[in-house]
Coordinates of C-alpha atoms in Angstrom, one line a residue:
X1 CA -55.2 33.9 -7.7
X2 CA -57.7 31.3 -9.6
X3 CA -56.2 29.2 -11.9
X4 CA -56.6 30.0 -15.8
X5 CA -57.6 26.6 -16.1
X6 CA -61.3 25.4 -14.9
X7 CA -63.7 23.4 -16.5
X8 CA -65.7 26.6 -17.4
X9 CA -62.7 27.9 -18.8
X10 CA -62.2 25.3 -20.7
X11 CA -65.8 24.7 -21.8
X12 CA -65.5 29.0 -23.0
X13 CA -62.7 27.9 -24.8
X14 CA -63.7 25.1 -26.8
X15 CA -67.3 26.7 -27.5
X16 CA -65.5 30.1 -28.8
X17 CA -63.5 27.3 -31.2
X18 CA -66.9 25.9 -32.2
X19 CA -68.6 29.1 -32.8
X20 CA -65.4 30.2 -35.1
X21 CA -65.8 27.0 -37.1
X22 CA -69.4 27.3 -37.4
X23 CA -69.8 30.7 -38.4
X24 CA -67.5 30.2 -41.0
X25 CA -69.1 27.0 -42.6
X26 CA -72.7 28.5 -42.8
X27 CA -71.9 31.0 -44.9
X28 CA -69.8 28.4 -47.5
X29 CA -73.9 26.6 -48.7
X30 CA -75.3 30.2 -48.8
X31 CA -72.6 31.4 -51.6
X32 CA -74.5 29.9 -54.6
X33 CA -77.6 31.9 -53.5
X34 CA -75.2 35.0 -53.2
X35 CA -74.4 34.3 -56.9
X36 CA -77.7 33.6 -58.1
X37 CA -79.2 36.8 -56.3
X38 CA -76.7 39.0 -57.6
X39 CA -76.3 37.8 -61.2
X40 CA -72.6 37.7 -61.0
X41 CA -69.8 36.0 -62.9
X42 CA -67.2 33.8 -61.3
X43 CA -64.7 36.3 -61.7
X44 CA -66.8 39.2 -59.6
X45 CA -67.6 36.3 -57.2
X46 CA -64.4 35.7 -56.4
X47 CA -63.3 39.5 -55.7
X48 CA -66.3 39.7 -53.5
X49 CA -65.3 36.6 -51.6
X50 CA -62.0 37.9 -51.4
X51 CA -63.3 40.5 -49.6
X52 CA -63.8 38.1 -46.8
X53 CA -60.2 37.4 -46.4
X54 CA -59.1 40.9 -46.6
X55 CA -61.1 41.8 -43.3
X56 CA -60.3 38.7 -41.7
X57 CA -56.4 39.8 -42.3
X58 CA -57.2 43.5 -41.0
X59 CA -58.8 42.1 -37.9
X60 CA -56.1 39.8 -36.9
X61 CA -53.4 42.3 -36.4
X62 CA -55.6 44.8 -34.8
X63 CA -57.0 41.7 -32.1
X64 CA -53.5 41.5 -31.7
X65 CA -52.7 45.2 -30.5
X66 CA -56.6 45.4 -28.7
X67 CA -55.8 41.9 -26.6
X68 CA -52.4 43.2 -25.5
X69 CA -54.1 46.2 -23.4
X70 CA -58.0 44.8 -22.8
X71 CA -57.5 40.9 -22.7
X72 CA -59.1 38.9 -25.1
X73 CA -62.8 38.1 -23.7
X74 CA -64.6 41.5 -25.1
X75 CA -62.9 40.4 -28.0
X76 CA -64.6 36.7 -28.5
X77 CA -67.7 38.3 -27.3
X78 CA -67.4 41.2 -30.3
X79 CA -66.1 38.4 -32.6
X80 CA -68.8 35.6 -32.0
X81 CA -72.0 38.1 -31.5
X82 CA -70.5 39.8 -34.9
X83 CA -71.0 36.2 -36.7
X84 CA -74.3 35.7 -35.4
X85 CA -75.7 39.0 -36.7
X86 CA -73.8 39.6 -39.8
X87 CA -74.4 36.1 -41.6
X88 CA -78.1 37.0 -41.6
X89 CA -77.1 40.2 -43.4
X90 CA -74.6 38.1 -46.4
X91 CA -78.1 36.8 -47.6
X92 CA -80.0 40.1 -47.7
X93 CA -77.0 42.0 -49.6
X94 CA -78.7 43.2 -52.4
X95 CA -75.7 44.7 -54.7
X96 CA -72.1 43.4 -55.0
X97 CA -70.8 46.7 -52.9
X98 CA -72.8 45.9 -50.2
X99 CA -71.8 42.1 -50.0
X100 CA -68.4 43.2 -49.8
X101 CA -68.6 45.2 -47.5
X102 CA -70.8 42.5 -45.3
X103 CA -68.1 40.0 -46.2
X104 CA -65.5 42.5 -45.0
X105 CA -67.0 43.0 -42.1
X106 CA -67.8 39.0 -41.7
X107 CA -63.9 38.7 -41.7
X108 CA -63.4 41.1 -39.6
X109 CA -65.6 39.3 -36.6
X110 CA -64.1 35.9 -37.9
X111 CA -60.0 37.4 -37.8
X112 CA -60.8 38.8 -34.4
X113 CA -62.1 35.9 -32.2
X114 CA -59.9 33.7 -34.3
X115 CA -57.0 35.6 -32.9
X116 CA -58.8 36.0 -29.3
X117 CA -59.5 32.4 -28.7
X118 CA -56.3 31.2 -29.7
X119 CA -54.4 33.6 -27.4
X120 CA -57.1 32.6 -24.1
X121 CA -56.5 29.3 -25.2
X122 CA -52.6 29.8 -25.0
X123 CA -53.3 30.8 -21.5
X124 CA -56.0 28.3 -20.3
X125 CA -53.4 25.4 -21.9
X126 CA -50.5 27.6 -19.6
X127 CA -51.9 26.7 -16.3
X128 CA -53.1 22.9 -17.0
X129 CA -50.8 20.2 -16.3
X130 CA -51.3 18.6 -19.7
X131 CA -51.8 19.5 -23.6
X132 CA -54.9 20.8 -24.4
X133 CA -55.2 23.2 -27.9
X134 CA -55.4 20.0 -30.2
X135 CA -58.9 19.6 -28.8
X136 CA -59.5 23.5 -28.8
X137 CA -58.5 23.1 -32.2
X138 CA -60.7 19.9 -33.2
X139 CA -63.9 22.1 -32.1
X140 CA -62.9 24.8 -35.1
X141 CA -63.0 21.5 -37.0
X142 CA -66.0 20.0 -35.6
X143 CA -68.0 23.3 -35.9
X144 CA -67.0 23.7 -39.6
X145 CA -68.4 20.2 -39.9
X146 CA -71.5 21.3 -38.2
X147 CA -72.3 24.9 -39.2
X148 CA -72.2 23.1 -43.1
X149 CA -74.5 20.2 -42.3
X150 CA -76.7 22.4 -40.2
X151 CA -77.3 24.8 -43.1
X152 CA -77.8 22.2 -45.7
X153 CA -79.8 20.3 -44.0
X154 CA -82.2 23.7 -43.3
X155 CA -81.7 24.9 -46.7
X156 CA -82.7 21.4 -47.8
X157 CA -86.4 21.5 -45.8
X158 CA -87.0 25.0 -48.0
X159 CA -86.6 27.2 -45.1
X160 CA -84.9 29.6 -47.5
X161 CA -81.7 31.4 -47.1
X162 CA -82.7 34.3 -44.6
X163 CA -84.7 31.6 -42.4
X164 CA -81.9 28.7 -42.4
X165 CA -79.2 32.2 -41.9
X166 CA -81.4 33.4 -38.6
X167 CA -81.7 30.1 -37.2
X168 CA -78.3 29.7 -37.1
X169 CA -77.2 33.2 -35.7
X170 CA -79.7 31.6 -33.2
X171 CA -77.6 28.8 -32.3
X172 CA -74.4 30.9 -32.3
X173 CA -76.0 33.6 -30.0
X174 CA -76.7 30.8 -27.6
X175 CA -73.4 29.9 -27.4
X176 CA -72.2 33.3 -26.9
X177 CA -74.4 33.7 -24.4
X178 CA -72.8 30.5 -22.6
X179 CA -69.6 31.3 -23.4
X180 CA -69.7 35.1 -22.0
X181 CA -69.3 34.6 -17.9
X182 CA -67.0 31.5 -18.3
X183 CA -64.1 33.5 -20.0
X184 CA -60.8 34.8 -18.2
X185 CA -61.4 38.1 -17.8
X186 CA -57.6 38.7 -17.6
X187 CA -56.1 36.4 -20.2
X188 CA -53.2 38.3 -22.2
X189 CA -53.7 42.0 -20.7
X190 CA -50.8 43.5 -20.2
X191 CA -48.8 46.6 -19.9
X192 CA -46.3 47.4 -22.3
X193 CA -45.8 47.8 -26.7
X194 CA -49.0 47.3 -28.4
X195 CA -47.2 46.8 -31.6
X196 CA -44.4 45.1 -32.0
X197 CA -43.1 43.2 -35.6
X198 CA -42.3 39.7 -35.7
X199 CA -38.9 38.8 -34.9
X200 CA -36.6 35.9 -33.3
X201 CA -38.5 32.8 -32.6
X202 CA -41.8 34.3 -33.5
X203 CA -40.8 34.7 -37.2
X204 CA -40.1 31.3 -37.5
X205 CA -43.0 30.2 -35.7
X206 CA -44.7 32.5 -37.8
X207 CA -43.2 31.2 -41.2
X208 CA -44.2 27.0 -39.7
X209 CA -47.7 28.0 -39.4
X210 CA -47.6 29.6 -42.9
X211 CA -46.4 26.4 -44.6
X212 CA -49.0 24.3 -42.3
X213 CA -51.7 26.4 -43.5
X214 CA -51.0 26.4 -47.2
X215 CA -50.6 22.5 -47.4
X216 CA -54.4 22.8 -45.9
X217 CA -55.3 25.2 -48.6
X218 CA -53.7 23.4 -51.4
X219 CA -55.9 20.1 -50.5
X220 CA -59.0 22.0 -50.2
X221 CA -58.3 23.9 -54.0
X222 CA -56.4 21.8 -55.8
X223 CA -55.9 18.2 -54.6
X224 CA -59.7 17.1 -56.2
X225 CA -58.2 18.3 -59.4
X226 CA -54.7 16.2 -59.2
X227 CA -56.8 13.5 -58.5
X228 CA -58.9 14.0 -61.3
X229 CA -56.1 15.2 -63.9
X230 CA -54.5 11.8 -63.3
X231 CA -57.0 9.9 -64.2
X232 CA -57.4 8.0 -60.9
X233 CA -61.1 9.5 -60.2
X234 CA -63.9 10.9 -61.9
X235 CA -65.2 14.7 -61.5
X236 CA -68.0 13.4 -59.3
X237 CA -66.1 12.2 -57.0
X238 CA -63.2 14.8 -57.1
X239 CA -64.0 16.2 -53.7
X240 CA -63.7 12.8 -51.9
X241 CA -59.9 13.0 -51.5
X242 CA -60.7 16.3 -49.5
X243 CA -63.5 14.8 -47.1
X244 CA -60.5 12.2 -46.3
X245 CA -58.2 14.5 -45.2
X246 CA -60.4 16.9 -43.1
X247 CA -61.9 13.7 -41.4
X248 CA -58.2 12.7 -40.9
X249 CA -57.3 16.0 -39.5
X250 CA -60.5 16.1 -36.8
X251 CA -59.5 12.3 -35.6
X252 CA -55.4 13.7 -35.6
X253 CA -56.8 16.7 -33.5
X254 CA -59.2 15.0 -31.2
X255 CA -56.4 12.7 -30.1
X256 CA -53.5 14.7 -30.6
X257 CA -53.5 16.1 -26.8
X258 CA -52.8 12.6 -25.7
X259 CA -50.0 12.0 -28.0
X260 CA -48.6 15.2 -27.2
X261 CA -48.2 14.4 -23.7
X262 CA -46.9 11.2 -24.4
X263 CA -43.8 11.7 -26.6
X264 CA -43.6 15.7 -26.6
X265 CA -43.8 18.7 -28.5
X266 CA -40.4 17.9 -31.0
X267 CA -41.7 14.6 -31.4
X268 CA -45.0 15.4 -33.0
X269 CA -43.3 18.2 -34.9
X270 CA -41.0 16.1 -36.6
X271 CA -43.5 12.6 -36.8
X272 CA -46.0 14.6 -38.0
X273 CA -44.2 16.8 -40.8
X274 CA -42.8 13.7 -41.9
X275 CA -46.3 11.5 -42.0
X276 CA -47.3 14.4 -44.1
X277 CA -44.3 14.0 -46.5
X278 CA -45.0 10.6 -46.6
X279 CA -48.5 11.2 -47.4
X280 CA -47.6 13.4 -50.3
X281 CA -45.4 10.9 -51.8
X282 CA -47.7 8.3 -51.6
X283 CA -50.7 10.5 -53.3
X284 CA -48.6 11.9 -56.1
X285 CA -47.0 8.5 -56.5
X286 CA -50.2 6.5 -56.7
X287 CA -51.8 4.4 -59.3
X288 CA -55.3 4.3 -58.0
X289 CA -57.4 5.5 -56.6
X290 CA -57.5 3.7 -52.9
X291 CA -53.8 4.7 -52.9
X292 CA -54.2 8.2 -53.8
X293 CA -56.9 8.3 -50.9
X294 CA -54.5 6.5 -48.7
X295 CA -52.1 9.6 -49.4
X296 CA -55.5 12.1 -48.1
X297 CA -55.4 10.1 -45.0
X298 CA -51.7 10.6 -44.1
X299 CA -51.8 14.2 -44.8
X300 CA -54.3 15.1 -42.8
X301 CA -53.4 13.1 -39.8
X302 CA -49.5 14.2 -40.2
X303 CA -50.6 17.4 -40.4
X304 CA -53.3 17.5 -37.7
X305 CA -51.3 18.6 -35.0
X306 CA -48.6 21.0 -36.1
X307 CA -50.6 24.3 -35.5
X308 CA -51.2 23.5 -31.7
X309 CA -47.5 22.8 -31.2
X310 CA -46.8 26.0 -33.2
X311 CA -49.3 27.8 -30.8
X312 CA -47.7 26.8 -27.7
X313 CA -44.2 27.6 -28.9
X314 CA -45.8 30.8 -29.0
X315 CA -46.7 30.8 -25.1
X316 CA -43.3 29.7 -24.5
X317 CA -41.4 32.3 -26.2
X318 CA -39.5 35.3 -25.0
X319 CA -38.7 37.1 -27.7
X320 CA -42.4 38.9 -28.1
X321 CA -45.6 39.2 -26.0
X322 CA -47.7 36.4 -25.9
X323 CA -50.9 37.9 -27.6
X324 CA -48.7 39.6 -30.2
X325 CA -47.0 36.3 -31.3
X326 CA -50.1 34.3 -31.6
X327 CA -51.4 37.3 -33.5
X328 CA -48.4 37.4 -35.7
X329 CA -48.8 33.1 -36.0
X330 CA -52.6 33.5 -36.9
X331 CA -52.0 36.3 -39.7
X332 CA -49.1 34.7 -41.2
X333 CA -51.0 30.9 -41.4
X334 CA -54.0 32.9 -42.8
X335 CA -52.1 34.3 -45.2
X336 CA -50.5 31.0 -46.4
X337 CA -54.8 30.0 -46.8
X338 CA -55.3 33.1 -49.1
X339 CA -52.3 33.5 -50.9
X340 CA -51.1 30.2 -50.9
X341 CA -53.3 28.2 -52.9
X342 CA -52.7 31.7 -56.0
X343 CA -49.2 30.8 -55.8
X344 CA -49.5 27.3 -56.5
X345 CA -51.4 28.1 -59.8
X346 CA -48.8 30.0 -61.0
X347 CA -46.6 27.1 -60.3
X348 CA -48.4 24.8 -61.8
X349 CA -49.2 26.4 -64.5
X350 CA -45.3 27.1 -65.2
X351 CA -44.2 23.0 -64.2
X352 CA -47.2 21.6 -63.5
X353 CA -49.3 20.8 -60.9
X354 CA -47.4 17.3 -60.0
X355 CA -44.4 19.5 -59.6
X356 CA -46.0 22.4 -57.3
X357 CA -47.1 19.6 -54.9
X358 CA -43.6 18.3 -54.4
X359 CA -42.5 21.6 -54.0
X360 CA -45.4 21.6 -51.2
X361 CA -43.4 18.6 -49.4
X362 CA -40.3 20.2 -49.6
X363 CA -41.9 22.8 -47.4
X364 CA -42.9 20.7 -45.5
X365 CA -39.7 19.2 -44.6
X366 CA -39.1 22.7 -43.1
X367 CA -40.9 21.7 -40.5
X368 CA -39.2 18.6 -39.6
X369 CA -35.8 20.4 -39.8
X370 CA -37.0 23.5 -37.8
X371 CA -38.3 21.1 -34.9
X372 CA -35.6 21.2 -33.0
X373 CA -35.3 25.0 -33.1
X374 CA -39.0 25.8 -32.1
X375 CA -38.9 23.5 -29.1
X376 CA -35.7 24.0 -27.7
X377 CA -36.7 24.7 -24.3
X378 CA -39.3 21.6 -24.2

């Protein structure tokens, strides 16, 4: 039988990563123009963007019930084509209905090859002799970093929404179209359940990637304002706190295959979660500024490579199918995205926001005490 793992395979994977990343971060620059054309309020903004979420959520459980009988690659072909050709459509919505439904629909190609890649991935990793989704995962990262500039930088020559939104369906199509004949056409098909709920190892797995998640949402929504609330930066430069960490969290993930194979699974787990304590201390504990961005730093690369350990705990497990685990994983760290950040304003509003992101490092800690647990067999 031909190994999993092949260069193609591997170039599939990390382009489906890309595509996922990039899809996602074109549509973030066209949002204003989604306000502006619909003459919306904040508040209706943010129930149509919910809307987003809400079929990404959908999609995830049902890619994990599809990829258990079909495999995964019609899947990422469904998921990444569905990008391409819906984001051209979030510009040309004409009332807030019809956004949300396009969002919905958005989600749903984003939740499915979301799921899909990371279960081929699981499988491609399986049959290498070394580490390998930290770099899957760094192309999600790279691709959000590119599908944003790319779409500035075409919305910025006056191209206009639609024109800037076709080109880069363009660009995504091409990968697609790259991608398509390099995939496993076998990865994750299997007899057996299609549905089956969370339970043993998976659930804790599952509850990890949740906390993981959520300290990501948290710095994205919140940490520019508990910079800026105490008084160490201006409004203006709120947002560079965030830029930090996601830089942080690309470099941690680029790398993180290496370190992985060097001290192991349990090792990053617990060095990790801890850097990422540490990293929280230090930015709610700091006095300027440089300190405060110190703290960024320490987050994101503490946190850089807990989700790809998390993932391959799922290919090692017993307890559920593979494809239904990472399915189960990908929902619950989703969720910890959506409903996370909600939760920590109602927090803070109730002890502050100081308090809430302490609470975020006991959380954390979780991690570091579950190591051992989730990688008992490594």
């Amino acid at each position: 039988m031909t190994s999993a793992d092949r260069p193609a395979t591997r170039l599939a994977t990390r382009l489906s990563f890309l595509v996922a990343g990039f899809g996602l971060a074109c549509w973030a620059p066209l949002v204003p123009f989604a306000k502006a054309r619909l003459a919306v309020d904040d508040a209706v903004l943010g129930l149509l963007l919910l809307s987003l979420g809400i079929g990404s959520v959908l999609a995830m459980l049902a890619t994990g019930i599809l990829s258990a009988r079909y495999g995964t690659k019609p899947i990422i072909i469904a998921g990444g084509i569905g990008l391409a050709l819906i984001l051209p459509l979030l510009v040309v919505a004409g009332t807030p209905v019809a956004l949300a439904l396009t969002l919905l629909a958005f989600g749903g190609a984003l939740g499915s090859i979301d799921v899909a890649m990371n279960i081929h991935a699981v499988e491609v990793e399986r049959a290498a002799s070394e580490p390998l989704m930290s770099g899957f995962h760094a192309l999600f990262s790279i691709g959000g970093f590119a599908g944003s500039a790319v779409m500035t930088a075409l919305l910025s020559l006056h191209l206009g929404p639609l024109g800037s939104a076709l080109i880069c369906s363009a660009l995504m199509l091409i990968a697609m179209a790259t991608t398509w004949p390099r995939l496993l056409r076998r990865a994750q098909a299997q007899e057996g359940p299609l549905f089956v709920l969370p339970h043993g190892i998976v659930l804790l797995l599952a509850l990890l990637a949740a906390v993981t998640f959520l300290i990501e949402g948290a710095m994205l929504d919140w940490g520019a304002l508990l910079v800026i609330d105490a008084g160490l930066v201006s409004e203006a430069r709120g947002g560079i706190g965030y830029i930090v960490f996601s830089i942080a969290m690309t470099t941690g993930r680029l790398g993180g295959d290496a370190v992985v194979a060097r001290i192991g699974d349990r090792a990053t787990l617990i060095g990790g979660s801890l850097l990422a304590v540490a990293g929280l201390a230090v930015l709610l504990l700091a006095q300027n500024a440089s300190v405060a961005i110190a703290g960024f730093l320490l987050i994101g690369l503490g946190a850089s490579n807990l989700v790809p350990v998390l993932f391959r705990g799922a290919a090692r497990q017993t307890a559920m199918p593979t494809g239904l685990a990472v399915a189960s994983i990908t929902t619950a760290g989703y969720a910890g995205v959506l409903v996370g950040p909600a939760g920590i304003g109602f927090v803070a509003h109730a002890v502050g926001l100081p308090a809430a992101f302490w609470m975020l490092a006991a959380l954390m800690c979780v991690v570091t005490l579950s190591a051992r647990a989730v990688t008992r067999n490594t």
